[in-house]
Short mmCIF file of C-alpha atoms in Angstrom, two decimals:
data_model
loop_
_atom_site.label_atom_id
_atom_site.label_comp_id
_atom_site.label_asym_id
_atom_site.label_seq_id
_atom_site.Cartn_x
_atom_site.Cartn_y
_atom_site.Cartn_z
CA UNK R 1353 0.00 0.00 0.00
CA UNK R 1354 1.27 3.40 -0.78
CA UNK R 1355 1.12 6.15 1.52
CA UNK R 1356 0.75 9.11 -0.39
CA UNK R 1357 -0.14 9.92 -4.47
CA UNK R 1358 -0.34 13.40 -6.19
CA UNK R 1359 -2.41 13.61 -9.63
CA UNK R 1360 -3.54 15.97 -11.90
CA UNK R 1361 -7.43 16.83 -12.46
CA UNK R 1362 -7.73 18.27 -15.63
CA UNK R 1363 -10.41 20.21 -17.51
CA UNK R 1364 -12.38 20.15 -20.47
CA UNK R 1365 -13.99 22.22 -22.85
CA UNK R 1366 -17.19 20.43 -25.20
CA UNK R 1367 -16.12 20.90 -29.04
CA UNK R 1368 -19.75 20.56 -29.58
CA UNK R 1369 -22.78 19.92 -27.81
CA UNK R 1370 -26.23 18.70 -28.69
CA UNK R 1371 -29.22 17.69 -27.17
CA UNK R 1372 -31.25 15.01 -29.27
CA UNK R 1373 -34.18 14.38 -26.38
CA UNK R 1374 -35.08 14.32 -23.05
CA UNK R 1375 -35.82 10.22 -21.71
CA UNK R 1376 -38.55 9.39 -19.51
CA UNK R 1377 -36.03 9.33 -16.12
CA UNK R 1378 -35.88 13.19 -16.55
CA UNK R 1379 -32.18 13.31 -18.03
CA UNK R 1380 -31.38 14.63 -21.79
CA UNK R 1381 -29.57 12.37 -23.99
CA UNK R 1382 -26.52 14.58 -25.45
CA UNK R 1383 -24.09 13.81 -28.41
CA UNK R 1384 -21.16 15.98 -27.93
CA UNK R 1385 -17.30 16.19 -28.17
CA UNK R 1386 -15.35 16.34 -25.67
CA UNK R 1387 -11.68 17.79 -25.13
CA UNK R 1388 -9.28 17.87 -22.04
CA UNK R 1389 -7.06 20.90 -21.89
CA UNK R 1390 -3.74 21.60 -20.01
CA UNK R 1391 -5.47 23.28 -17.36
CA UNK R 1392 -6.08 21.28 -14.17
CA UNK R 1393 -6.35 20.94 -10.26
CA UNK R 1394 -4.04 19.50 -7.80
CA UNK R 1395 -5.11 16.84 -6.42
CA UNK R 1396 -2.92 14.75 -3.07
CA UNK R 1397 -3.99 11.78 -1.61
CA UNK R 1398 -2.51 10.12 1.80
CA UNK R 1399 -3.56 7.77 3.96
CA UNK R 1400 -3.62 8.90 8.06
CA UNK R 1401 -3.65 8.05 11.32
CA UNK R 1402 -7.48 9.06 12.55
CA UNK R 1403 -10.26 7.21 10.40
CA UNK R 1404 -12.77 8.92 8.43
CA UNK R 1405 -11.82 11.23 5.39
CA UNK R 1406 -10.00 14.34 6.04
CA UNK R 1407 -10.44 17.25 2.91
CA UNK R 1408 -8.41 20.60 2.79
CA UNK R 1409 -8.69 22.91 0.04
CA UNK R 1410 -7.34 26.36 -1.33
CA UNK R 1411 -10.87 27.66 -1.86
CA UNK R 1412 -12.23 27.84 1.65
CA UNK R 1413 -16.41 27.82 0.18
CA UNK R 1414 -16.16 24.32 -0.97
CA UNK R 1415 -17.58 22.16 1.42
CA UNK R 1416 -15.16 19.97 2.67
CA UNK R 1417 -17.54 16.52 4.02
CA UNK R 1418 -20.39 14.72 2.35
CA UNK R 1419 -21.33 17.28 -0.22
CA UNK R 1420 -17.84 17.42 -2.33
CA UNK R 1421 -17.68 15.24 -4.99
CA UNK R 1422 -14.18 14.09 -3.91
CA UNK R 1423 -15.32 13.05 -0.57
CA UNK R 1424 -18.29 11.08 -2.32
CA UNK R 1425 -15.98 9.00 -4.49
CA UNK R 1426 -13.33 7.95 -1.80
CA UNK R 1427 -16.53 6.99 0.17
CA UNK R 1428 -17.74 4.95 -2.44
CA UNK R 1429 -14.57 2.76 -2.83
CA UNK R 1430 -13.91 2.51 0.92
CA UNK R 1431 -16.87 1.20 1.43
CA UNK R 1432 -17.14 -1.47 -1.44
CA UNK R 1433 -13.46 -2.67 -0.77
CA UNK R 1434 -14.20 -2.05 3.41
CA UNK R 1435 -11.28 0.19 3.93
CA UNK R 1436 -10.91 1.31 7.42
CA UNK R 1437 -7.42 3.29 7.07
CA UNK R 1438 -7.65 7.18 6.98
CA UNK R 1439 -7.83 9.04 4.13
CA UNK R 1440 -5.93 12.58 3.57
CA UNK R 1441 -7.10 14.24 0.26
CA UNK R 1442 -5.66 18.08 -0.41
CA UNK R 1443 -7.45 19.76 -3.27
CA UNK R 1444 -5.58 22.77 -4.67
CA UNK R 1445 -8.05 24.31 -7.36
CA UNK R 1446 -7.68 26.25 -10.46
CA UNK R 1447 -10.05 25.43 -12.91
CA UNK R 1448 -13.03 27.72 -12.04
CA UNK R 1449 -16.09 26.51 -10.40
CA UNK R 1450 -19.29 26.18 -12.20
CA UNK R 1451 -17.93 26.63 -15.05
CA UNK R 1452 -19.09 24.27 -17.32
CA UNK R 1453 -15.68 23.35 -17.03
CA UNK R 1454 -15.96 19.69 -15.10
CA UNK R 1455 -13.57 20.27 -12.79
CA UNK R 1456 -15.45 19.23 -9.62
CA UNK R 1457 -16.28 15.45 -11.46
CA UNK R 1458 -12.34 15.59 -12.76
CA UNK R 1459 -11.55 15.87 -9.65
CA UNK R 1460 -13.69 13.27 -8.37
CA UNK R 1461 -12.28 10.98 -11.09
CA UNK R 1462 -8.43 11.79 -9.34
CA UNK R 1463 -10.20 10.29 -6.12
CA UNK R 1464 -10.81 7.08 -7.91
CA UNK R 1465 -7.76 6.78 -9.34
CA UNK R 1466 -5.92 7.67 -6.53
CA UNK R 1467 -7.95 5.61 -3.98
CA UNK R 1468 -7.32 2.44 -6.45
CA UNK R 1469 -4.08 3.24 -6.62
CA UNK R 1470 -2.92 4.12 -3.06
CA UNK R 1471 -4.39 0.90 -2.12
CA UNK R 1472 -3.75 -1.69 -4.36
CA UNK R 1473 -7.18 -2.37 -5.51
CA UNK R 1474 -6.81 -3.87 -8.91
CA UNK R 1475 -9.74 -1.74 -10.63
CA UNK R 1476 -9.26 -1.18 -14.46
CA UNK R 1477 -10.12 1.66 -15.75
CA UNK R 1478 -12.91 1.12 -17.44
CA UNK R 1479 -14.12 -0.45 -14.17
CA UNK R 1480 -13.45 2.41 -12.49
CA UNK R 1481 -15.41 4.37 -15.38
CA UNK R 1482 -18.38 2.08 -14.39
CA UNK R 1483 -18.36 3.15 -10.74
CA UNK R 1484 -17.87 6.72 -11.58
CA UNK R 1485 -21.29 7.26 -13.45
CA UNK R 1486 -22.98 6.43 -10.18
CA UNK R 1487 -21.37 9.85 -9.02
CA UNK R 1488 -22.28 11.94 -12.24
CA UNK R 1489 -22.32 11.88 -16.14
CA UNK R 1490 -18.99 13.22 -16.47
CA UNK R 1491 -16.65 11.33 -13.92
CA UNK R 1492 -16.76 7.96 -16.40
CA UNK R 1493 -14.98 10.76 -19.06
CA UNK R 1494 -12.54 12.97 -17.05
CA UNK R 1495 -11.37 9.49 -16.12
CA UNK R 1496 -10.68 8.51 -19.79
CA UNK R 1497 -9.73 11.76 -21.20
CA UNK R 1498 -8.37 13.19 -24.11
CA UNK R 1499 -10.95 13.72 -26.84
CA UNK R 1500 -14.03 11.57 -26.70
CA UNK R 1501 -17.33 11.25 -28.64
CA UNK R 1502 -20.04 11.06 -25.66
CA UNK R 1503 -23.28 9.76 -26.02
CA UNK R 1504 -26.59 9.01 -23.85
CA UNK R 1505 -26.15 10.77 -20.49
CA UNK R 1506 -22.22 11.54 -20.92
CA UNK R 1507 -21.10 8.30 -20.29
CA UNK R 1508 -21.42 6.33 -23.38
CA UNK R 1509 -17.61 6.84 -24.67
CA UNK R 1510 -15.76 6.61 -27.77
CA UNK R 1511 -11.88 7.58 -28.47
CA UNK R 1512 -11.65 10.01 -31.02
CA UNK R 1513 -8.40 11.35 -33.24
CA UNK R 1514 -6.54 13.90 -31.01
CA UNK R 1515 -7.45 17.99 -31.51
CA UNK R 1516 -4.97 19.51 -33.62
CA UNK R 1517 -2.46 21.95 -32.07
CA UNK R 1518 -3.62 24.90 -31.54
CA UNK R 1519 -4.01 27.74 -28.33
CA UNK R 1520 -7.15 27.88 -26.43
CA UNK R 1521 -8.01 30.81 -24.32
CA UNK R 1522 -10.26 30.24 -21.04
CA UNK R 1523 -12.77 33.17 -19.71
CA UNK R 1524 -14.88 32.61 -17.08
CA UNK R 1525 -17.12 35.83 -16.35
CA UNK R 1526 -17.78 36.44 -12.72
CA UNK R 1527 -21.59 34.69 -12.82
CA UNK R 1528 -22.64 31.15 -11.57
CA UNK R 1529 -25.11 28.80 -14.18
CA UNK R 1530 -26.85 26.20 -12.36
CA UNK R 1531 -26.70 23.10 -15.04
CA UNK R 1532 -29.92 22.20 -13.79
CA UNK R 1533 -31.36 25.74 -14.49
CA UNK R 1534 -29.57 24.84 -17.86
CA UNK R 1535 -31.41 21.65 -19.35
CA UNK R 1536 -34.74 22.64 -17.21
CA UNK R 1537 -35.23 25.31 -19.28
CA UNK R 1538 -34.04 24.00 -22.94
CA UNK R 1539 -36.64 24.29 -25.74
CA UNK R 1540 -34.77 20.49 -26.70
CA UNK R 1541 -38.35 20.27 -29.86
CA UNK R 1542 -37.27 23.95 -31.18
CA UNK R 1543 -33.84 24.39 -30.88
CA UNK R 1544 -32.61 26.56 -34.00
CA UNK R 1545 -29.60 25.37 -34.89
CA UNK R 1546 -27.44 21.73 -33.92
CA UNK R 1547 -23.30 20.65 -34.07
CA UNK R 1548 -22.72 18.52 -37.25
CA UNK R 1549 -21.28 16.25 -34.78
CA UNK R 1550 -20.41 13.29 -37.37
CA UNK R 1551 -18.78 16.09 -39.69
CA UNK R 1552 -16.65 17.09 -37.04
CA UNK R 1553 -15.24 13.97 -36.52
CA UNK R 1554 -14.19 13.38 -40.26
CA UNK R 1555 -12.35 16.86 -39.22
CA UNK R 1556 -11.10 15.55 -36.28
CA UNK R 1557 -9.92 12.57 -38.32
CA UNK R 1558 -8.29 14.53 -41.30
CA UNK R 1559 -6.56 16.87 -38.55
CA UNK R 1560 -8.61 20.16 -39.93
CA UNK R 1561 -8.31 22.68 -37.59
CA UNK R 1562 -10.13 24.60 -39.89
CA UNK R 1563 -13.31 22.47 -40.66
CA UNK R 1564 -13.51 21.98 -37.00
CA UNK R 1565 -13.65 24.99 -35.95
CA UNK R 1566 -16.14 26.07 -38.47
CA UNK R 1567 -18.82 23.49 -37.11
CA UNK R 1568 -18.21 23.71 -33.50
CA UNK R 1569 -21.73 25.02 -31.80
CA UNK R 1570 -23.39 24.66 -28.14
CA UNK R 1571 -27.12 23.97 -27.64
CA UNK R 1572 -27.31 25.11 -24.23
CA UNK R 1573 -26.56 28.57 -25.31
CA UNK R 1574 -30.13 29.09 -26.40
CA UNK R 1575 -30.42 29.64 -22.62
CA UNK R 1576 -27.66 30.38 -21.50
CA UNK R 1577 -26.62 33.59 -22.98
CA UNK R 1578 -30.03 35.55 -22.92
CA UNK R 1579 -30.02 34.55 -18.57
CA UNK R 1580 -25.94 35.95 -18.85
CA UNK R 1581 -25.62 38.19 -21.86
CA UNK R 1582 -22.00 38.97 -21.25
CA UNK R 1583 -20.93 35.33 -22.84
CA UNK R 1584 -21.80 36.36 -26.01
CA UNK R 1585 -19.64 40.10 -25.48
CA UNK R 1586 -16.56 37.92 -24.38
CA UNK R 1587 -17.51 35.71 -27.54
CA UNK R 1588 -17.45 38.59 -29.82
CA UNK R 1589 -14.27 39.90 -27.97
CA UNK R 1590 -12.47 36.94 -28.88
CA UNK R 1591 -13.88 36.68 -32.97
CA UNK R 1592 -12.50 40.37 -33.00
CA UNK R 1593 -9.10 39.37 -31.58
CA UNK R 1594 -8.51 36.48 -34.10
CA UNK R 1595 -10.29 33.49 -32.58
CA UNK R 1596 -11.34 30.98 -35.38
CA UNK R 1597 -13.95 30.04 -33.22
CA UNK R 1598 -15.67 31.25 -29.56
CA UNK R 1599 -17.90 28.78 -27.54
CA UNK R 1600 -19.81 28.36 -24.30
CA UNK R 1601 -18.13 25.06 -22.41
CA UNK R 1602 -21.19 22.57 -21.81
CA UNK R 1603 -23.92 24.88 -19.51
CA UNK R 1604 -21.33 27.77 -19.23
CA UNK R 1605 -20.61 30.08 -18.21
CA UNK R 1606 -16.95 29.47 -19.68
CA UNK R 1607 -15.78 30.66 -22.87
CA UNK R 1608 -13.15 29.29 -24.93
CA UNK R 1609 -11.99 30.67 -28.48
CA UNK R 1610 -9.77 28.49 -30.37
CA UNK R 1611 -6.33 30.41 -32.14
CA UNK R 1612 -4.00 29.73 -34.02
CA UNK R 1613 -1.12 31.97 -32.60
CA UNK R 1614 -0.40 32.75 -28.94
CA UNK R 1615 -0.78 36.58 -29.65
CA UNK R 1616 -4.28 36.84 -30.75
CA UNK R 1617 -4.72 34.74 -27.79
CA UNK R 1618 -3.41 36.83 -25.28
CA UNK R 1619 -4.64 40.00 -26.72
CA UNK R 1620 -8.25 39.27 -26.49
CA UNK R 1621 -7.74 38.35 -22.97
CA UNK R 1622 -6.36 41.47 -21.79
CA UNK R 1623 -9.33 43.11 -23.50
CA UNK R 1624 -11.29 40.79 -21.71
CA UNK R 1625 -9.82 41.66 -18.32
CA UNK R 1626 -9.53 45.44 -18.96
CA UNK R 1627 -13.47 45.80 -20.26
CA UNK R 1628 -13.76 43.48 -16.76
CA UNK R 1629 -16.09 40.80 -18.55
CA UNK R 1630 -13.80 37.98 -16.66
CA UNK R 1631 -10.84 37.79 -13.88
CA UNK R 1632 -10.24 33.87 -14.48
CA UNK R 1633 -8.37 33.74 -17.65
CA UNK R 1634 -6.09 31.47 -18.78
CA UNK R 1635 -4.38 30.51 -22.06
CA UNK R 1636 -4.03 26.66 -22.59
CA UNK R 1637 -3.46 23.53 -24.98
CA UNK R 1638 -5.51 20.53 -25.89
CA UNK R 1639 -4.61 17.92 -23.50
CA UNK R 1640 -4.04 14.50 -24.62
CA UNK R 1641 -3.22 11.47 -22.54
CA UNK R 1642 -0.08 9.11 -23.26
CA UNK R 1643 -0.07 5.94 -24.77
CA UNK R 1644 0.54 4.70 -20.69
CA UNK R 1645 -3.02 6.47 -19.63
CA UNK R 1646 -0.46 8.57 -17.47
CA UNK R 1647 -2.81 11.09 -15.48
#
């Protein structure tokens, strides 16, 4: 048994995202890309001395017992595997909170890793991914990774050809979306416009930035953007700068515009910042994993 880990939660932006229907159980089915990108939390995992599970974080209005995601997934493989050591988890946060951003279910999906790992539990991955869907939609993907064609719920997976190279600039404006406010309120019969989802992957496929970028579209901003109008001003902020493309990340309110050089990048966030439609900004990559599954 190991005694202490340290992993990275990364987090994602959705290429696309559509909404086919809504199923009888209440939840939408979705068809969407998704995309890991360089930036991530910090996520440190010991075992201790007192029993029970002990969470410290840099953000001191997370809840730190039952209610945080992380503590819900250590709990969940204690108990199945009837661990009775301590647990130690340290969250250091970057990616923004709800953000559209998954970074609370990435970092849920460090838990399980970590938790398997620290103490020699034998769980696959994809058995991991099974466990983590209990937990939410997202988990069974920010434990895969990379970029990912994801179906049903979220969690009906498929590897896709890695994003081409490019820069990716992160705005979060200073406004919380509730997801469930999100779908509640989505028109999913009249929606005006939908991702050519299967065209994008031929892009994806063909490594066309380009073609990409010119079909990439979000669903949820039909409600998004007229509840927090100052998505589509960062948006246009970016188009002006140079982005090929600006998009709301799944229910928002993050925006991401996809460049081609670091310059335009970092000149439409300081125009950003300065007209004070966002603080958290951050210029990043498309994440991929290794051939090892290396988190």
């Amino acid at each position: 048994m190991r005694e202490e880990i340290s992993l990275r939660a990364y987090g994602k932006i959705n290429l696309g995202l559509d909404v086919t229907g809504k199923r009888p159980d209440g939840y939408h089915e979705v068809r969407m890309i998704m995309q890991t990108v360089s930036l991530y939390d910090s996520v440190r995992i010991g075992t201790r001395r007192a029993p029970g599970i002990g969470i410290r974080t840099n953000l001191p209005f997370l809840p730190t017992g039952p209610d945080n995601l992380v503590y819900r997934a250590a709990r969940l493989l204690m108990d199945e595997f009837q661990i009775e050591e301590g647990l130690s988890i340290h969250l250091y946060k970057k990616i923004p909170v709800s953000a559209g951003m998954a970074g609370g279910s990435s970092d849920a999906a460090a838990v399980l890793v970590g938790v398997n790992r620290i103490f020699g539990l034998g769980l696959s991955k994809r058995e991991l991914m099974k466990r983590g869907v209990s937990l939410g939609a997202d988990i069974p993907y920010c434990i895969m990774r990379g970029t990912a064609l994801a179906e049903g719920i979220g969690e009906r997976l498929t590897s896709l050809p890695p994003m081409p190279e490019c820069v990716i600039l992160l705005a979060k404006p200073p406004v919380s979306i509730s997801t469930k406010f999100v779908y509640g309120n989505l028109k999913v019969e009249s929606l005006p416009f939908h991702p050519d989802i299967d065209r994008m992957m031929d892009c994806l496929e063909k490594q066309d930035l380009d073609g990409i970028c010119s079909r990439m579209e979000n669903v949820l901003e039909t409600v998004t953007i007229p509840v927090c109008p100052q998505i589509q001003t960062i948006k246009e902020r970016m188009r002006e700068a140079g982005a090929e493309v600006a998009l709301m990340s799944g229910s928002g309110p993050t925006v991401f515009g996809i460049f081609k050089e670091r310059s335009a990048a970092d000149e439409a966030g300081d125009r950003i910042r300065t007209e004070g439609l966002a603080r958290q900004i951050y210029t990043v990559r498309p994440f991929q994993v290794d051939g090892r599954g290396r988190r």
